[in-house]
Structure formats: C-alpha cells, structure tokens
Amino acid sequence: EQGKPTCVRDLLEAGAHPGMCDYAGWTPLMVAACNGRVRSMTLLLERSQELLLLLLLQQRRQQQPREAARRKKDDDEDEE
C-alpha cells in the first residue's frame, strides 16, 4: 500500500531515488511528512544521507588525481 514503510523500503531497494519529484514537484519525503508517515520519512532520510555520502566520496575520488597532478606541477615549477 502506498506510503507504507515496507513499500517505501522495497522501492528504495529497487533503486528508486528518494529525491525525485512528482508532476507537482513533491518529493516522497514531502508526501510522507504531510501524511504523518514517520517511519517512511526516516527511511527516506536515511537513504538520502547514504546517497549524499556516496556522492561526496565519488567527488573526492575524482578530485584526488587532479590535486596530485596540480601538486606535482607546483612542485616542478618550484624546482625551476
């Protein structure tokens, strides 16, 4: 049934993004909050935090090679 924690959990495990908006611009979290679905809100917030952490880690990994190359370039220029 729509809005039930088990349904929300199943959708999230199947890959549904907790931040997607519907046609009216509502996110699942907004709908859960307006309907007093505390457990669903908790699941959505936990998943959102997980996704944010993964995004931050991914960005960090992408920046590391650039930072290393920039440091090497700076070191090479300092030696000249």
PDB file of N, CA and C in Angstrom:
ATOM      1  N   GLU A   1       0.845  -1.186   0.000  1.00  0.00           N
ATOM      2  CA  GLU A   1       0.000   0.000   0.000  1.00  0.00           C
ATOM      3  C   GLU A   1       0.884   1.240   0.000  1.00  0.00           C
ATOM      4  N   GLN A   2       0.459   2.237  -0.742  1.00  0.00           N
ATOM      5  CA  GLN A   2       1.224   3.461  -0.912  1.00  0.00           C
ATOM      6  C   GLN A   2       1.521   4.139   0.427  1.00  0.00           C
ATOM      7  N   GLY A   3       2.786   4.530   0.616  1.00  0.00           N
ATOM      8  CA  GLY A   3       3.174   5.237   1.827  1.00  0.00           C
ATOM      9  C   GLY A   3       3.571   4.348   2.991  1.00  0.00           C
ATOM     10  N   LYS A   4       3.325   3.063   2.896  1.00  0.00           N
ATOM     11  CA  LYS A   4       3.690   2.148   3.977  1.00  0.00           C
ATOM     12  C   LYS A   4       5.212   1.960   3.978  1.00  0.00           C
ATOM     13  N   PRO A   5       5.794   1.838   5.156  1.00  0.00           N
ATOM     14  CA  PRO A   5       7.252   1.688   5.228  1.00  0.00           C
ATOM     15  C   PRO A   5       7.791   0.521   4.404  1.00  0.00           C
ATOM     16  N   THR A   6       7.067  -0.601   4.361  1.00  0.00           N
ATOM     17  CA  THR A   6       7.570  -1.737   3.582  1.00  0.00           C
ATOM     18  C   THR A   6       7.576  -1.407   2.093  1.00  0.00           C
ATOM     19  N   CYS A   7       6.591  -0.673   1.628  1.00  0.00           N
ATOM     20  CA  CYS A   7       6.537  -0.262   0.226  1.00  0.00           C
ATOM     21  C   CYS A   7       7.684   0.708  -0.071  1.00  0.00           C
ATOM     22  N   VAL A   8       7.881   1.665   0.816  1.00  0.00           N
ATOM     23  CA  VAL A   8       8.964   2.637   0.646  1.00  0.00           C
ATOM     24  C   VAL A   8      10.305   1.919   0.638  1.00  0.00           C
ATOM     25  N   ARG A   9      10.511   1.013   1.568  1.00  0.00           N
ATOM     26  CA  ARG A   9      11.766   0.250   1.638  1.00  0.00           C
ATOM     27  C   ARG A   9      11.985  -0.541   0.351  1.00  0.00           C
ATOM     28  N   ASP A  10      10.935  -1.228  -0.120  1.00  0.00           N
ATOM     29  CA  ASP A  10      11.057  -2.018  -1.348  1.00  0.00           C
ATOM     30  C   ASP A  10      11.426  -1.134  -2.538  1.00  0.00           C
ATOM     31  N   LEU A  11      10.789   0.027  -2.646  1.00  0.00           N
ATOM     32  CA  LEU A  11      11.089   0.928  -3.757  1.00  0.00           C
ATOM     33  C   LEU A  11      12.525   1.450  -3.680  1.00  0.00           C
ATOM     34  N   LEU A  12      12.962   1.802  -2.484  1.00  0.00           N
ATOM     35  CA  LEU A  12      14.331   2.284  -2.325  1.00  0.00           C
ATOM     36  C   LEU A  12      15.341   1.195  -2.653  1.00  0.00           C
ATOM     37  N   GLU A  13      15.070  -0.021  -2.209  1.00  0.00           N
ATOM     38  CA  GLU A  13      15.978  -1.141  -2.501  1.00  0.00           C
ATOM     39  C   GLU A  13      16.004  -1.470  -3.986  1.00  0.00           C
ATOM     40  N   ALA A  14      14.904  -1.168  -4.685  1.00  0.00           N
ATOM     41  CA  ALA A  14      14.831  -1.414  -6.129  1.00  0.00           C
ATOM     42  C   ALA A  14      15.494  -0.297  -6.926  1.00  0.00           C
ATOM     43  N   GLY A  15      15.958   0.741  -6.229  1.00  0.00           N
ATOM     44  CA  GLY A  15      16.685   1.801  -6.912  1.00  0.00           C
ATOM     45  C   GLY A  15      15.946   3.111  -7.061  1.00  0.00           C
ATOM     46  N   ALA A  16      14.767   3.231  -6.474  1.00  0.00           N
ATOM     47  CA  ALA A  16      14.043   4.499  -6.549  1.00  0.00           C
ATOM     48  C   ALA A  16      14.841   5.583  -5.820  1.00  0.00           C
ATOM     49  N   HIS A  17      14.887   6.756  -6.395  1.00  0.00           N
ATOM     50  CA  HIS A  17      15.629   7.864  -5.802  1.00  0.00           C
ATOM     51  C   HIS A  17      14.707   8.634  -4.866  1.00  0.00           C
ATOM     52  N   PRO A  18      15.120   8.821  -3.604  1.00  0.00           N
ATOM     53  CA  PRO A  18      14.248   9.482  -2.636  1.00  0.00           C
ATOM     54  C   PRO A  18      14.018  10.964  -2.906  1.00  0.00           C
ATOM     55  N   GLY A  19      14.803  11.548  -3.790  1.00  0.00           N
ATOM     56  CA  GLY A  19      14.661  12.968  -4.073  1.00  0.00           C
ATOM     57  C   GLY A  19      13.902  13.292  -5.338  1.00  0.00           C
ATOM     58  N   MET A  20      13.394  12.286  -6.028  1.00  0.00           N
ATOM     59  CA  MET A  20      12.660  12.529  -7.266  1.00  0.00           C
ATOM     60  C   MET A  20      11.329  13.213  -6.967  1.00  0.00           C
ATOM     61  N   CYS A  21      10.992  14.163  -7.808  1.00  0.00           N
ATOM     62  CA  CYS A  21       9.730  14.890  -7.654  1.00  0.00           C
ATOM     63  C   CYS A  21       8.659  14.293  -8.558  1.00  0.00           C
ATOM     64  N   ASP A  22       7.413  14.425  -8.120  1.00  0.00           N
ATOM     65  CA  ASP A  22       6.305  14.009  -8.978  1.00  0.00           C
ATOM     66  C   ASP A  22       5.918  15.173  -9.893  1.00  0.00           C
ATOM     67  N   TYR A  23       4.843  15.037 -10.627  1.00  0.00           N
ATOM     68  CA  TYR A  23       4.424  16.053 -11.592  1.00  0.00           C
ATOM     69  C   TYR A  23       4.150  17.407 -10.935  1.00  0.00           C
ATOM     70  N   ALA A  24       3.819  17.417  -9.656  1.00  0.00           N
ATOM     71  CA  ALA A  24       3.514  18.654  -8.945  1.00  0.00           C
ATOM     72  C   ALA A  24       4.722  19.206  -8.184  1.00  0.00           C
ATOM     73  N   GLY A  25       5.859  18.524  -8.282  1.00  0.00           N
ATOM     74  CA  GLY A  25       7.067  18.980  -7.610  1.00  0.00           C
ATOM     75  C   GLY A  25       7.238  18.461  -6.192  1.00  0.00           C
ATOM     76  N   TRP A  26       6.428  17.493  -5.803  1.00  0.00           N
ATOM     77  CA  TRP A  26       6.504  16.925  -4.455  1.00  0.00           C
ATOM     78  C   TRP A  26       7.492  15.767  -4.435  1.00  0.00           C
ATOM     79  N   THR A  27       8.321  15.733  -3.390  1.00  0.00           N
ATOM     80  CA  THR A  27       9.221  14.604  -3.194  1.00  0.00           C
ATOM     81  C   THR A  27       8.527  13.576  -2.298  1.00  0.00           C
ATOM     82  N   PRO A  28       9.003  12.341  -2.292  1.00  0.00           N
ATOM     83  CA  PRO A  28       8.431  11.346  -1.380  1.00  0.00           C
ATOM     84  C   PRO A  28       8.494  11.793   0.083  1.00  0.00           C
ATOM     85  N   LEU A  29       9.568  12.491   0.449  1.00  0.00           N
ATOM     86  CA  LEU A  29       9.690  12.964   1.827  1.00  0.00           C
ATOM     87  C   LEU A  29       8.592  13.974   2.156  1.00  0.00           C
ATOM     88  N   MET A  30       8.293  14.868   1.235  1.00  0.00           N
ATOM     89  CA  MET A  30       7.234  15.850   1.461  1.00  0.00           C
ATOM     90  C   MET A  30       5.880  15.169   1.654  1.00  0.00           C
ATOM     91  N   VAL A  31       5.625  14.169   0.814  1.00  0.00           N
ATOM     92  CA  VAL A  31       4.350  13.448   0.906  1.00  0.00           C
ATOM     93  C   VAL A  31       4.265  12.695   2.231  1.00  0.00           C
ATOM     94  N   ALA A  32       5.354  12.024   2.601  1.00  0.00           N
ATOM     95  CA  ALA A  32       5.366  11.277   3.860  1.00  0.00           C
ATOM     96  C   ALA A  32       5.162  12.218   5.048  1.00  0.00           C
ATOM     97  N   ALA A  33       5.810  13.368   5.023  1.00  0.00           N
ATOM     98  CA  ALA A  33       5.683  14.324   6.122  1.00  0.00           C
ATOM     99  C   ALA A  33       4.254  14.854   6.239  1.00  0.00           C
ATOM    100  N   CYS A  34       3.654  15.189   5.124  1.00  0.00           N
ATOM    101  CA  CYS A  34       2.286  15.727   5.144  1.00  0.00           C
ATOM    102  C   CYS A  34       1.262  14.689   5.599  1.00  0.00           C
ATOM    103  N   ASN A  35       1.615  13.424   5.461  1.00  0.00           N
ATOM    104  CA  ASN A  35       0.698  12.362   5.855  1.00  0.00           C
ATOM    105  C   ASN A  35       1.075  11.707   7.180  1.00  0.00           C
ATOM    106  N   GLY A  36       2.046  12.281   7.862  1.00  0.00           N
ATOM    107  CA  GLY A  36       2.425  11.767   9.178  1.00  0.00           C
ATOM    108  C   GLY A  36       3.068  10.397   9.154  1.00  0.00           C
ATOM    109  N   ARG A  37       3.720  10.043   8.073  1.00  0.00           N
ATOM    110  CA  ARG A  37       4.361   8.732   7.926  1.00  0.00           C
ATOM    111  C   ARG A  37       5.802   8.804   8.436  1.00  0.00           C
ATOM    112  N   VAL A  38       5.945   8.764   9.748  1.00  0.00           N
ATOM    113  CA  VAL A  38       7.245   8.971  10.386  1.00  0.00           C
ATOM    114  C   VAL A  38       8.254   7.909   9.968  1.00  0.00           C
ATOM    115  N   ARG A  39       7.870   6.659   9.955  1.00  0.00           N
ATOM    116  CA  ARG A  39       8.806   5.582   9.579  1.00  0.00           C
ATOM    117  C   ARG A  39       9.235   5.731   8.122  1.00  0.00           C
ATOM    118  N   SER A  40       8.299   6.087   7.248  1.00  0.00           N
ATOM    119  CA  SER A  40       8.655   6.308   5.841  1.00  0.00           C
ATOM    120  C   SER A  40       9.601   7.494   5.709  1.00  0.00           C
ATOM    121  N   MET A  41       9.346   8.538   6.488  1.00  0.00           N
ATOM    122  CA  MET A  41      10.239   9.698   6.474  1.00  0.00           C
ATOM    123  C   MET A  41      11.643   9.290   6.903  1.00  0.00           C
ATOM    124  N   THR A  42      11.734   8.470   7.945  1.00  0.00           N
ATOM    125  CA  THR A  42      13.024   8.013   8.442  1.00  0.00           C
ATOM    126  C   THR A  42      13.768   7.226   7.364  1.00  0.00           C
ATOM    127  N   LEU A  43      13.079   6.323   6.699  1.00  0.00           N
ATOM    128  CA  LEU A  43      13.702   5.535   5.630  1.00  0.00           C
ATOM    129  C   LEU A  43      14.202   6.436   4.509  1.00  0.00           C
ATOM    130  N   LEU A  44      13.394   7.409   4.112  1.00  0.00           N
ATOM    131  CA  LEU A  44      13.772   8.321   3.033  1.00  0.00           C
ATOM    132  C   LEU A  44      14.966   9.178   3.426  1.00  0.00           C
ATOM    133  N   LEU A  45      14.971   9.667   4.652  1.00  0.00           N
ATOM    134  CA  LEU A  45      16.104  10.480   5.117  1.00  0.00           C
ATOM    135  C   LEU A  45      17.381   9.657   5.216  1.00  0.00           C
ATOM    136  N   GLU A  46      17.271   8.429   5.706  1.00  0.00           N
ATOM    137  CA  GLU A  46      18.454   7.565   5.797  1.00  0.00           C
ATOM    138  C   GLU A  46      19.030   7.303   4.415  1.00  0.00           C
ATOM    139  N   ARG A  47      18.162   7.013   3.462  1.00  0.00           N
ATOM    140  CA  ARG A  47      18.630   6.728   2.098  1.00  0.00           C
ATOM    141  C   ARG A  47      19.226   7.975   1.463  1.00  0.00           C
ATOM    142  N   SER A  48      18.625   9.123   1.726  1.00  0.00           N
ATOM    143  CA  SER A  48      19.159  10.382   1.192  1.00  0.00           C
ATOM    144  C   SER A  48      20.550  10.637   1.737  1.00  0.00           C
ATOM    145  N   GLN A  49      20.761  10.357   3.023  1.00  0.00           N
ATOM    146  CA  GLN A  49      22.083  10.535   3.625  1.00  0.00           C
ATOM    147  C   GLN A  49      23.098   9.592   2.991  1.00  0.00           C
ATOM    148  N   GLU A  50      22.681   8.355   2.748  1.00  0.00           N
ATOM    149  CA  GLU A  50      23.576   7.386   2.112  1.00  0.00           C
ATOM    150  C   GLU A  50      23.983   7.868   0.729  1.00  0.00           C
ATOM    151  N   LEU A  51      23.018   8.367  -0.046  1.00  0.00           N
ATOM    152  CA  LEU A  51      23.313   8.841  -1.394  1.00  0.00           C
ATOM    153  C   LEU A  51      24.223  10.065  -1.373  1.00  0.00           C
ATOM    154  N   LEU A  52      23.996  10.955  -0.425  1.00  0.00           N
ATOM    155  CA  LEU A  52      24.843  12.133  -0.313  1.00  0.00           C
ATOM    156  C   LEU A  52      26.273  11.732   0.038  1.00  0.00           C
ATOM    157  N   LEU A  53      26.420  10.804   0.957  1.00  0.00           N
ATOM    158  CA  LEU A  53      27.754  10.337   1.324  1.00  0.00           C
ATOM    159  C   LEU A  53      28.450   9.693   0.133  1.00  0.00           C
ATOM    160  N   LEU A  54      27.739   8.861  -0.613  1.00  0.00           N
ATOM    161  CA  LEU A  54      28.333   8.237  -1.797  1.00  0.00           C
ATOM    162  C   LEU A  54      28.747   9.278  -2.830  1.00  0.00           C
ATOM    163  N   LEU A  55      27.915  10.296  -3.016  1.00  0.00           N
ATOM    164  CA  LEU A  55      28.244  11.363  -3.958  1.00  0.00           C
ATOM    165  C   LEU A  55      29.490  12.119  -3.514  1.00  0.00           C
ATOM    166  N   LEU A  56      29.558  12.438  -2.236  1.00  0.00           N
ATOM    167  CA  LEU A  56      30.727  13.147  -1.725  1.00  0.00           C
ATOM    168  C   LEU A  56      31.996  12.317  -1.859  1.00  0.00           C
ATOM    169  N   LEU A  57      31.902  11.031  -1.578  1.00  0.00           N
ATOM    170  CA  LEU A  57      33.065  10.152  -1.727  1.00  0.00           C
ATOM    171  C   LEU A  57      33.494  10.045  -3.185  1.00  0.00           C
ATOM    172  N   GLN A  58      32.515   9.953  -4.076  1.00  0.00           N
ATOM    173  CA  GLN A  58      32.820   9.873  -5.502  1.00  0.00           C
ATOM    174  C   GLN A  58      33.513  11.154  -5.972  1.00  0.00           C
ATOM    175  N   GLN A  59      33.007  12.300  -5.554  1.00  0.00           N
ATOM    176  CA  GLN A  59      33.634  13.560  -5.931  1.00  0.00           C
ATOM    177  C   GLN A  59      35.052  13.648  -5.390  1.00  0.00           C
ATOM    178  N   ARG A  60      35.239  13.186  -4.174  1.00  0.00           N
ATOM    179  CA  ARG A  60      36.573  13.212  -3.564  1.00  0.00           C
ATOM    180  C   ARG A  60      37.546  12.351  -4.359  1.00  0.00           C
ATOM    181  N   ARG A  61      37.089  11.159  -4.750  1.00  0.00           N
ATOM    182  CA  ARG A  61      37.949  10.263  -5.540  1.00  0.00           C
ATOM    183  C   ARG A  61      38.306  10.898  -6.879  1.00  0.00           C
ATOM    184  N   GLN A  62      37.370  11.621  -7.470  1.00  0.00           N
ATOM    185  CA  GLN A  62      37.642  12.266  -8.755  1.00  0.00           C
ATOM    186  C   GLN A  62      38.598  13.435  -8.600  1.00  0.00           C
ATOM    187  N   GLN A  63      38.566  14.094  -7.455  1.00  0.00           N
ATOM    188  CA  GLN A  63      39.428  15.246  -7.229  1.00  0.00           C
ATOM    189  C   GLN A  63      40.852  14.834  -6.886  1.00  0.00           C
ATOM    190  N   GLN A  64      41.034  13.684  -6.293  1.00  0.00           N
ATOM    191  CA  GLN A  64      42.365  13.279  -5.842  1.00  0.00           C
ATOM    192  C   GLN A  64      43.393  13.258  -6.973  1.00  0.00           C
ATOM    193  N   PRO A  65      43.102  12.657  -8.136  1.00  0.00           N
ATOM    194  CA  PRO A  65      44.112  12.682  -9.198  1.00  0.00           C
ATOM    195  C   PRO A  65      44.427  14.103  -9.675  1.00  0.00           C
ATOM    196  N   ARG A  66      43.409  14.951  -9.741  1.00  0.00           N
ATOM    197  CA  ARG A  66      43.647  16.335 -10.160  1.00  0.00           C
ATOM    198  C   ARG A  66      44.498  17.076  -9.135  1.00  0.00           C
ATOM    199  N   GLU A  67      44.221  16.848  -7.860  1.00  0.00           N
ATOM    200  CA  GLU A  67      45.004  17.501  -6.809  1.00  0.00           C
ATOM    201  C   GLU A  67      46.451  17.030  -6.848  1.00  0.00           C
ATOM    202  N   ALA A  68      46.647  15.742  -7.074  1.00  0.00           N
ATOM    203  CA  ALA A  68      48.009  15.203  -7.138  1.00  0.00           C
ATOM    204  C   ALA A  68      48.752  15.794  -8.333  1.00  0.00           C
ATOM    205  N   ALA A  69      48.080  15.897  -9.469  1.00  0.00           N
ATOM    206  CA  ALA A  69      48.710  16.464 -10.658  1.00  0.00           C
ATOM    207  C   ALA A  69      49.041  17.943 -10.441  1.00  0.00           C
ATOM    208  N   ARG A  70      48.151  18.675  -9.807  1.00  0.00           N
ATOM    209  CA  ARG A  70      48.379  20.087  -9.529  1.00  0.00           C
ATOM    210  C   ARG A  70      49.557  20.257  -8.572  1.00  0.00           C
ATOM    211  N   ARG A  71      49.622  19.405  -7.541  1.00  0.00           N
ATOM    212  CA  ARG A  71      50.742  19.480  -6.595  1.00  0.00           C
ATOM    213  C   ARG A  71      52.063  19.183  -7.293  1.00  0.00           C
ATOM    214  N   LYS A  72      52.039  18.172  -8.174  1.00  0.00           N
ATOM    215  CA  LYS A  72      53.253  17.819  -8.915  1.00  0.00           C
ATOM    216  C   LYS A  72      53.679  18.985  -9.794  1.00  0.00           C
ATOM    217  N   LYS A  73      52.714  19.600 -10.452  1.00  0.00           N
ATOM    218  CA  LYS A  73      53.025  20.744 -11.303  1.00  0.00           C
ATOM    219  C   LYS A  73      53.606  21.881 -10.462  1.00  0.00           C
ATOM    220  N   ASP A  74      53.008  22.163  -9.310  1.00  0.00           N
ATOM    221  CA  ASP A  74      53.520  23.195  -8.427  1.00  0.00           C
ATOM    222  C   ASP A  74      54.918  22.877  -7.953  1.00  0.00           C
ATOM    223  N   ASP A  75      55.164  21.604  -7.600  1.00  0.00           N
ATOM    224  CA  ASP A  75      56.493  21.183  -7.156  1.00  0.00           C
ATOM    225  C   ASP A  75      57.515  21.335  -8.287  1.00  0.00           C
ATOM    226  N   ASP A  76      57.131  20.959  -9.517  1.00  0.00           N
ATOM    227  CA  ASP A  76      58.020  21.080 -10.660  1.00  0.00           C
ATOM    228  C   ASP A  76      58.369  22.539 -10.921  1.00  0.00           C
ATOM    229  N   GLU A  77      57.365  23.430 -10.771  1.00  0.00           N
ATOM    230  CA  GLU A  77      57.623  24.846 -11.004  1.00  0.00           C
ATOM    231  C   GLU A  77      58.520  25.415  -9.916  1.00  0.00           C
ATOM    232  N   ASP A  78      58.375  24.925  -8.703  1.00  0.00           N
ATOM    233  CA  ASP A  78      59.210  25.399  -7.604  1.00  0.00           C
ATOM    234  C   ASP A  78      60.671  24.998  -7.801  1.00  0.00           C
ATOM    235  N   GLU A  79      60.911  23.863  -8.424  1.00  0.00           N
ATOM    236  CA  GLU A  79      62.263  23.369  -8.647  1.00  0.00           C
ATOM    237  C   GLU A  79      62.969  24.169  -9.726  1.00  0.00           C
ATOM    238  N   GLU A  80      62.217  24.786 -10.605  1.00  0.00           N
ATOM    239  CA  GLU A  80      62.855  25.535 -11.723  1.00  0.00           C
ATOM    240  C   GLU A  80      63.419  26.821 -11.314  1.00  0.00           C
TER     241      GLU A  80
END
